[in-house]
């Protein structure tokens, strides 16, 4: 079966799904959730909410609470269920059950089938991770397709405790210890985060509400299940009877401090940033040296996320390697991620797939080289300049002295250019004339024989002669 949406019949097949005795808005647990919605600004009256419902106790409680609050908050509700293709007939029955549950609540429902076993053949990661990523991918798609304001999931205190422990065991820093936030910038909210698993189940039993049990939750194959069934019960028994609530508080503190540190890191990056494009970031070393280690690490992570080849935050090893660069001149490379090096003045981070050229420059055209500038080449009897263009960003040559075509590329070791009547190394000129400028961040313009212009060294203007055609090269923008 192909991944995609599969609708199940909304007809109620079971007598016990009549749900005649629904919790009212005045119910104490419903009021607690309503208070969380207000205190954490999770939604406003009139919000449309997509509810992720697996059929388990937590998501059933989420749907019932939102159903109770809908009239008071003028909520528009929709339910989504993701069938992962992992548990055969049991998963099929879960999907049918959720469709019937939604129909009993009179809430529209989408059931989507995702072939996780097929995805596992194509993607790297555990079954658990691939299923989670596929689930959120589909939930976001459904949210967007129906124009819903928020996606609500039923994570609770015990889920938060498991997440914090899982992150800790994987070597997370303070960001990971913050666990799951109440809300994300993409409209994902977690309204039940202050409730425990026991509170939720006791509440459902009190209202005689049914739910489904996922047999895979008892399997110790998955890391989170081992944390849930073995590690946390051991900590609860031997160390702290309130371990889940303690870890919840730890996450709350860590998140708040992480947010504060991120604000300072953003300001620190603004101060240290010399230049930034999708291919190259330059950071000022004297500025970096003024920051404590923890702040420098965050600066590196924020700076790197802007590079085209970085799709996930830097690891501990990567940030540690970068931090050594501000102390001594060196270079490092992380395969298929990025390269980095340092000079006396800056640390440079370069995308693994950064442009290196050559790119041909055709007369009469504008050629954009992403991250490195826009080049215009003209041929005319006399010099040509674009209005408002700095003379330092253009070079003019007698057409007869160039071996066309022209092209632009990154600097290479050994590049030479004619300068002051003799040929000199581009690297030496940049260091002598531009205050130890880094040649690895420079581009050169070449004809078919040699380097003819190094834009970072400034403009060139040939002596104008009568009846002579000139080629003018203009660097219209730089590192935009």
PDB file of C-alpha atoms in Angstrom, residues 139-336:
ATOM      1  CA  UNK A 139       0.487  15.878  10.634  1.00  0.00           C
ATOM      2  CA  UNK A 140       2.050  19.088   9.348  1.00  0.00           C
ATOM      3  CA  UNK A 141       0.776  18.323   5.866  1.00  0.00           C
ATOM      4  CA  UNK A 142      -2.784  17.773   7.143  1.00  0.00           C
ATOM      5  CA  UNK A 143      -2.593  20.965   9.239  1.00  0.00           C
ATOM      6  CA  UNK A 144      -1.517  22.948   6.192  1.00  0.00           C
ATOM      7  CA  UNK A 145      -4.039  21.283   3.856  1.00  0.00           C
ATOM      8  CA  UNK A 146      -6.969  22.235   6.095  1.00  0.00           C
ATOM      9  CA  UNK A 147      -5.602  25.635   7.124  1.00  0.00           C
ATOM     10  CA  UNK A 148      -5.532  24.758  10.836  1.00  0.00           C
ATOM     11  CA  UNK A 149      -3.898  27.226  13.232  1.00  0.00           C
ATOM     12  CA  UNK A 150      -2.285  24.753  15.634  1.00  0.00           C
ATOM     13  CA  UNK A 151      -1.348  21.094  15.939  1.00  0.00           C
ATOM     14  CA  UNK A 152      -2.034  19.740  19.442  1.00  0.00           C
ATOM     15  CA  UNK A 153      -0.359  16.592  20.757  1.00  0.00           C
ATOM     16  CA  UNK A 154      -0.977  14.835  24.081  1.00  0.00           C
ATOM     17  CA  UNK A 155       2.518  14.806  25.619  1.00  0.00           C
ATOM     18  CA  UNK A 156       2.456  14.852  29.435  1.00  0.00           C
ATOM     19  CA  UNK A 157       4.821  15.030  32.419  1.00  0.00           C
ATOM     20  CA  UNK A 158       5.996  11.427  32.070  1.00  0.00           C
ATOM     21  CA  UNK A 159       6.701  11.909  28.358  1.00  0.00           C
ATOM     22  CA  UNK A 160       8.752  14.970  29.275  1.00  0.00           C
ATOM     23  CA  UNK A 161      10.700  12.969  31.878  1.00  0.00           C
ATOM     24  CA  UNK A 162      11.435  10.231  29.331  1.00  0.00           C
ATOM     25  CA  UNK A 163      12.564  12.834  26.786  1.00  0.00           C
ATOM     26  CA  UNK A 164      14.944  14.519  29.244  1.00  0.00           C
ATOM     27  CA  UNK A 165      16.486  11.192  30.275  1.00  0.00           C
ATOM     28  CA  UNK A 166      16.778  10.080  26.656  1.00  0.00           C
ATOM     29  CA  UNK A 167      18.549  13.306  25.723  1.00  0.00           C
ATOM     30  CA  UNK A 168      20.811  13.062  28.766  1.00  0.00           C
ATOM     31  CA  UNK A 169      21.849   9.509  27.887  1.00  0.00           C
ATOM     32  CA  UNK A 170      22.702  10.641  24.361  1.00  0.00           C
ATOM     33  CA  UNK A 171      25.014  13.369  25.670  1.00  0.00           C
ATOM     34  CA  UNK A 172      22.767  16.381  25.267  1.00  0.00           C
ATOM     35  CA  UNK A 173      23.585  19.867  26.511  1.00  0.00           C
ATOM     36  CA  UNK A 174      21.250  22.335  28.189  1.00  0.00           C
ATOM     37  CA  UNK A 175      19.082  22.675  25.062  1.00  0.00           C
ATOM     38  CA  UNK A 176      18.273  18.968  25.106  1.00  0.00           C
ATOM     39  CA  UNK A 177      17.651  19.018  28.857  1.00  0.00           C
ATOM     40  CA  UNK A 178      14.899  21.529  28.118  1.00  0.00           C
ATOM     41  CA  UNK A 179      12.934  18.643  26.623  1.00  0.00           C
ATOM     42  CA  UNK A 180       9.742  19.439  24.762  1.00  0.00           C
ATOM     43  CA  UNK A 181       8.495  23.054  24.761  1.00  0.00           C
ATOM     44  CA  UNK A 182       4.890  24.014  25.402  1.00  0.00           C
ATOM     45  CA  UNK A 183       4.735  25.412  21.890  1.00  0.00           C
ATOM     46  CA  UNK A 184       6.897  25.827  18.801  1.00  0.00           C
ATOM     47  CA  UNK A 185       7.128  28.539  16.177  1.00  0.00           C
ATOM     48  CA  UNK A 186       5.389  26.185  13.728  1.00  0.00           C
ATOM     49  CA  UNK A 187       2.182  26.070  15.774  1.00  0.00           C
ATOM     50  CA  UNK A 188       2.753  22.763  17.599  1.00  0.00           C
ATOM     51  CA  UNK A 189       1.289  22.916  21.129  1.00  0.00           C
ATOM     52  CA  UNK A 190       1.353  20.468  24.069  1.00  0.00           C
ATOM     53  CA  UNK A 191      -1.565  21.412  26.367  1.00  0.00           C
ATOM     54  CA  UNK A 192      -1.304  18.378  28.696  1.00  0.00           C
ATOM     55  CA  UNK A 193       2.341  18.861  29.666  1.00  0.00           C
ATOM     56  CA  UNK A 194       1.516  19.484  33.361  1.00  0.00           C
ATOM     57  CA  UNK A 195      -0.547  16.279  33.733  1.00  0.00           C
ATOM     58  CA  UNK A 196       0.848  12.865  34.600  1.00  0.00           C
ATOM     59  CA  UNK A 197       0.035   9.602  32.844  1.00  0.00           C
ATOM     60  CA  UNK A 198      -1.691   8.351  36.030  1.00  0.00           C
ATOM     61  CA  UNK A 199      -3.836  11.499  36.336  1.00  0.00           C
ATOM     62  CA  UNK A 200      -4.972  11.155  32.742  1.00  0.00           C
ATOM     63  CA  UNK A 201      -5.898   7.490  33.039  1.00  0.00           C
ATOM     64  CA  UNK A 202      -7.637   7.941  36.384  1.00  0.00           C
ATOM     65  CA  UNK A 203      -9.655  10.786  34.857  1.00  0.00           C
ATOM     66  CA  UNK A 204     -10.709   8.677  31.864  1.00  0.00           C
ATOM     67  CA  UNK A 205     -11.742   5.821  34.155  1.00  0.00           C
ATOM     68  CA  UNK A 206     -13.748   8.259  36.251  1.00  0.00           C
ATOM     69  CA  UNK A 207     -15.725   9.235  33.157  1.00  0.00           C
ATOM     70  CA  UNK A 208     -15.912   5.622  31.971  1.00  0.00           C
ATOM     71  CA  UNK A 209     -14.125   6.517  28.755  1.00  0.00           C
ATOM     72  CA  UNK A 210     -12.583   3.819  26.498  1.00  0.00           C
ATOM     73  CA  UNK A 211      -9.166   3.968  24.853  1.00  0.00           C
ATOM     74  CA  UNK A 212      -6.843   1.729  22.861  1.00  0.00           C
ATOM     75  CA  UNK A 213      -3.638   0.080  24.093  1.00  0.00           C
ATOM     76  CA  UNK A 214      -0.689  -0.041  21.692  1.00  0.00           C
ATOM     77  CA  UNK A 215       1.059  -3.386  22.248  1.00  0.00           C
ATOM     78  CA  UNK A 216       4.362  -1.975  20.958  1.00  0.00           C
ATOM     79  CA  UNK A 217       4.489   0.346  23.995  1.00  0.00           C
ATOM     80  CA  UNK A 218       5.275  -2.702  26.125  1.00  0.00           C
ATOM     81  CA  UNK A 219       8.159  -3.820  23.910  1.00  0.00           C
ATOM     82  CA  UNK A 220      11.652  -3.243  25.301  1.00  0.00           C
ATOM     83  CA  UNK A 221      13.064  -3.081  21.784  1.00  0.00           C
ATOM     84  CA  UNK A 222      12.614   0.694  21.695  1.00  0.00           C
ATOM     85  CA  UNK A 223      14.905   2.927  23.759  1.00  0.00           C
ATOM     86  CA  UNK A 224      12.085   5.101  25.106  1.00  0.00           C
ATOM     87  CA  UNK A 225      10.194   2.027  26.281  1.00  0.00           C
ATOM     88  CA  UNK A 226      13.235   0.813  28.209  1.00  0.00           C
ATOM     89  CA  UNK A 227      13.459   4.226  29.856  1.00  0.00           C
ATOM     90  CA  UNK A 228       9.719   4.127  30.644  1.00  0.00           C
ATOM     91  CA  UNK A 229       9.501   0.558  31.930  1.00  0.00           C
ATOM     92  CA  UNK A 230      12.950  -0.008  33.467  1.00  0.00           C
ATOM     93  CA  UNK A 231      15.045   3.076  34.154  1.00  0.00           C
ATOM     94  CA  UNK A 232      12.455   5.562  35.427  1.00  0.00           C
ATOM     95  CA  UNK A 233      10.720   2.997  37.686  1.00  0.00           C
ATOM     96  CA  UNK A 234      14.133   2.126  39.155  1.00  0.00           C
ATOM     97  CA  UNK A 235      14.910   5.813  39.816  1.00  0.00           C
ATOM     98  CA  UNK A 236      11.459   6.281  41.276  1.00  0.00           C
ATOM     99  CA  UNK A 237      11.873   3.302  43.610  1.00  0.00           C
ATOM    100  CA  UNK A 238      15.498   3.765  44.659  1.00  0.00           C
ATOM    101  CA  UNK A 239      16.091   7.521  44.434  1.00  0.00           C
ATOM    102  CA  UNK A 240      13.090   9.819  44.053  1.00  0.00           C
ATOM    103  CA  UNK A 241       9.389   8.872  44.202  1.00  0.00           C
ATOM    104  CA  UNK A 242       8.625  12.100  42.262  1.00  0.00           C
ATOM    105  CA  UNK A 243      11.308  11.603  39.607  1.00  0.00           C
ATOM    106  CA  UNK A 244       9.022  12.465  36.673  1.00  0.00           C
ATOM    107  CA  UNK A 245       7.915  15.757  38.216  1.00  0.00           C
ATOM    108  CA  UNK A 246      11.516  16.537  39.205  1.00  0.00           C
ATOM    109  CA  UNK A 247      12.674  16.002  35.622  1.00  0.00           C
ATOM    110  CA  UNK A 248       9.748  18.111  34.405  1.00  0.00           C
ATOM    111  CA  UNK A 249      10.953  20.982  36.632  1.00  0.00           C
ATOM    112  CA  UNK A 250      14.521  20.475  35.385  1.00  0.00           C
ATOM    113  CA  UNK A 251      13.271  20.794  31.810  1.00  0.00           C
ATOM    114  CA  UNK A 252      11.346  23.947  32.701  1.00  0.00           C
ATOM    115  CA  UNK A 253      14.439  25.571  34.251  1.00  0.00           C
ATOM    116  CA  UNK A 254      16.732  24.411  31.419  1.00  0.00           C
ATOM    117  CA  UNK A 255      14.367  25.770  28.746  1.00  0.00           C
ATOM    118  CA  UNK A 256      14.173  29.181  30.393  1.00  0.00           C
ATOM    119  CA  UNK A 257      17.944  29.423  30.767  1.00  0.00           C
ATOM    120  CA  UNK A 258      18.472  28.128  27.251  1.00  0.00           C
ATOM    121  CA  UNK A 259      16.213  30.871  25.903  1.00  0.00           C
ATOM    122  CA  UNK A 260      18.200  33.503  27.825  1.00  0.00           C
ATOM    123  CA  UNK A 261      21.524  32.137  26.580  1.00  0.00           C
ATOM    124  CA  UNK A 262      20.217  32.061  23.013  1.00  0.00           C
ATOM    125  CA  UNK A 263      19.296  35.758  23.266  1.00  0.00           C
ATOM    126  CA  UNK A 264      22.834  36.564  24.415  1.00  0.00           C
ATOM    127  CA  UNK A 265      24.297  34.305  21.735  1.00  0.00           C
ATOM    128  CA  UNK A 266      22.342  36.153  19.057  1.00  0.00           C
ATOM    129  CA  UNK A 267      23.777  39.462  20.259  1.00  0.00           C
ATOM    130  CA  UNK A 268      27.268  37.937  20.516  1.00  0.00           C
ATOM    131  CA  UNK A 269      27.028  36.606  16.951  1.00  0.00           C
ATOM    132  CA  UNK A 270      26.004  40.054  15.689  1.00  0.00           C
ATOM    133  CA  UNK A 271      29.099  41.507  17.393  1.00  0.00           C
ATOM    134  CA  UNK A 272      31.496  38.816  16.127  1.00  0.00           C
ATOM    135  CA  UNK A 273      30.143  38.486  12.591  1.00  0.00           C
ATOM    136  CA  UNK A 274      32.426  39.954   9.926  1.00  0.00           C
ATOM    137  CA  UNK A 275      30.643  38.471   6.922  1.00  0.00           C
ATOM    138  CA  UNK A 276      27.962  35.877   6.269  1.00  0.00           C
ATOM    139  CA  UNK A 277      26.642  34.197   3.126  1.00  0.00           C
ATOM    140  CA  UNK A 278      25.162  30.781   2.400  1.00  0.00           C
ATOM    141  CA  UNK A 279      28.706  29.557   1.599  1.00  0.00           C
ATOM    142  CA  UNK A 280      30.988  31.391   4.003  1.00  0.00           C
ATOM    143  CA  UNK A 281      30.883  32.859   7.513  1.00  0.00           C
ATOM    144  CA  UNK A 282      33.717  34.912   9.004  1.00  0.00           C
ATOM    145  CA  UNK A 283      33.916  35.475  12.778  1.00  0.00           C
ATOM    146  CA  UNK A 284      36.160  38.029  14.479  1.00  0.00           C
ATOM    147  CA  UNK A 285      38.704  36.314  16.742  1.00  0.00           C
ATOM    148  CA  UNK A 286      39.349  39.247  19.148  1.00  0.00           C
ATOM    149  CA  UNK A 287      35.597  39.416  19.690  1.00  0.00           C
ATOM    150  CA  UNK A 288      35.300  35.639  20.222  1.00  0.00           C
ATOM    151  CA  UNK A 289      38.050  35.747  22.841  1.00  0.00           C
ATOM    152  CA  UNK A 290      35.932  38.074  24.991  1.00  0.00           C
ATOM    153  CA  UNK A 291      33.149  35.486  25.351  1.00  0.00           C
ATOM    154  CA  UNK A 292      33.081  32.568  27.824  1.00  0.00           C
ATOM    155  CA  UNK A 293      33.288  29.083  26.336  1.00  0.00           C
ATOM    156  CA  UNK A 294      29.565  28.356  26.671  1.00  0.00           C
ATOM    157  CA  UNK A 295      28.637  31.467  24.704  1.00  0.00           C
ATOM    158  CA  UNK A 296      31.277  30.825  22.013  1.00  0.00           C
ATOM    159  CA  UNK A 297      29.816  27.360  21.409  1.00  0.00           C
ATOM    160  CA  UNK A 298      26.397  28.872  20.820  1.00  0.00           C
ATOM    161  CA  UNK A 299      27.869  31.478  18.483  1.00  0.00           C
ATOM    162  CA  UNK A 300      29.468  28.729  16.386  1.00  0.00           C
ATOM    163  CA  UNK A 301      26.220  26.755  16.256  1.00  0.00           C
ATOM    164  CA  UNK A 302      24.144  29.764  15.227  1.00  0.00           C
ATOM    165  CA  UNK A 303      26.710  30.846  12.636  1.00  0.00           C
ATOM    166  CA  UNK A 304      26.959  27.379  11.077  1.00  0.00           C
ATOM    167  CA  UNK A 305      23.193  26.925  10.699  1.00  0.00           C
ATOM    168  CA  UNK A 306      23.214  29.598   7.988  1.00  0.00           C
ATOM    169  CA  UNK A 307      25.496  27.532   5.743  1.00  0.00           C
ATOM    170  CA  UNK A 308      23.885  25.718   2.822  1.00  0.00           C
ATOM    171  CA  UNK A 309      25.392  22.336   3.734  1.00  0.00           C
ATOM    172  CA  UNK A 310      24.299  22.369   7.395  1.00  0.00           C
ATOM    173  CA  UNK A 311      20.852  20.887   8.031  1.00  0.00           C
ATOM    174  CA  UNK A 312      21.294  19.944  11.705  1.00  0.00           C
ATOM    175  CA  UNK A 313      22.946  21.669  14.701  1.00  0.00           C
ATOM    176  CA  UNK A 314      26.672  21.194  15.226  1.00  0.00           C
ATOM    177  CA  UNK A 315      27.732  18.296  17.429  1.00  0.00           C
ATOM    178  CA  UNK A 316      29.861  18.608  20.547  1.00  0.00           C
ATOM    179  CA  UNK A 317      32.919  17.403  18.589  1.00  0.00           C
ATOM    180  CA  UNK A 318      32.342  19.967  15.844  1.00  0.00           C
ATOM    181  CA  UNK A 319      31.956  22.914  18.219  1.00  0.00           C
ATOM    182  CA  UNK A 320      35.001  21.757  20.222  1.00  0.00           C
ATOM    183  CA  UNK A 321      37.094  21.632  17.028  1.00  0.00           C
ATOM    184  CA  UNK A 322      35.895  25.103  16.028  1.00  0.00           C
ATOM    185  CA  UNK A 323      36.707  26.551  19.424  1.00  0.00           C
ATOM    186  CA  UNK A 324      40.315  25.425  19.164  1.00  0.00           C
ATOM    187  CA  UNK A 325      40.679  27.517  16.001  1.00  0.00           C
ATOM    188  CA  UNK A 326      40.424  30.855  17.797  1.00  0.00           C
ATOM    189  CA  UNK A 327      43.510  29.950  19.845  1.00  0.00           C
ATOM    190  CA  UNK A 328      45.820  28.901  16.987  1.00  0.00           C
ATOM    191  CA  UNK A 329      45.908  29.020  13.215  1.00  0.00           C
ATOM    192  CA  UNK A 330      44.708  25.696  11.849  1.00  0.00           C
ATOM    193  CA  UNK A 331      42.034  24.094   9.699  1.00  0.00           C
ATOM    194  CA  UNK A 332      39.483  21.296  10.176  1.00  0.00           C
ATOM    195  CA  UNK A 333      37.081  19.486   7.889  1.00  0.00           C
ATOM    196  CA  UNK A 334      33.921  17.542   8.653  1.00  0.00           C
ATOM    197  CA  UNK A 335      32.959  15.288   5.762  1.00  0.00           C
ATOM    198  CA  UNK A 336      29.871  16.458   3.866  1.00  0.00           C
TER     199      UNK A 336
END
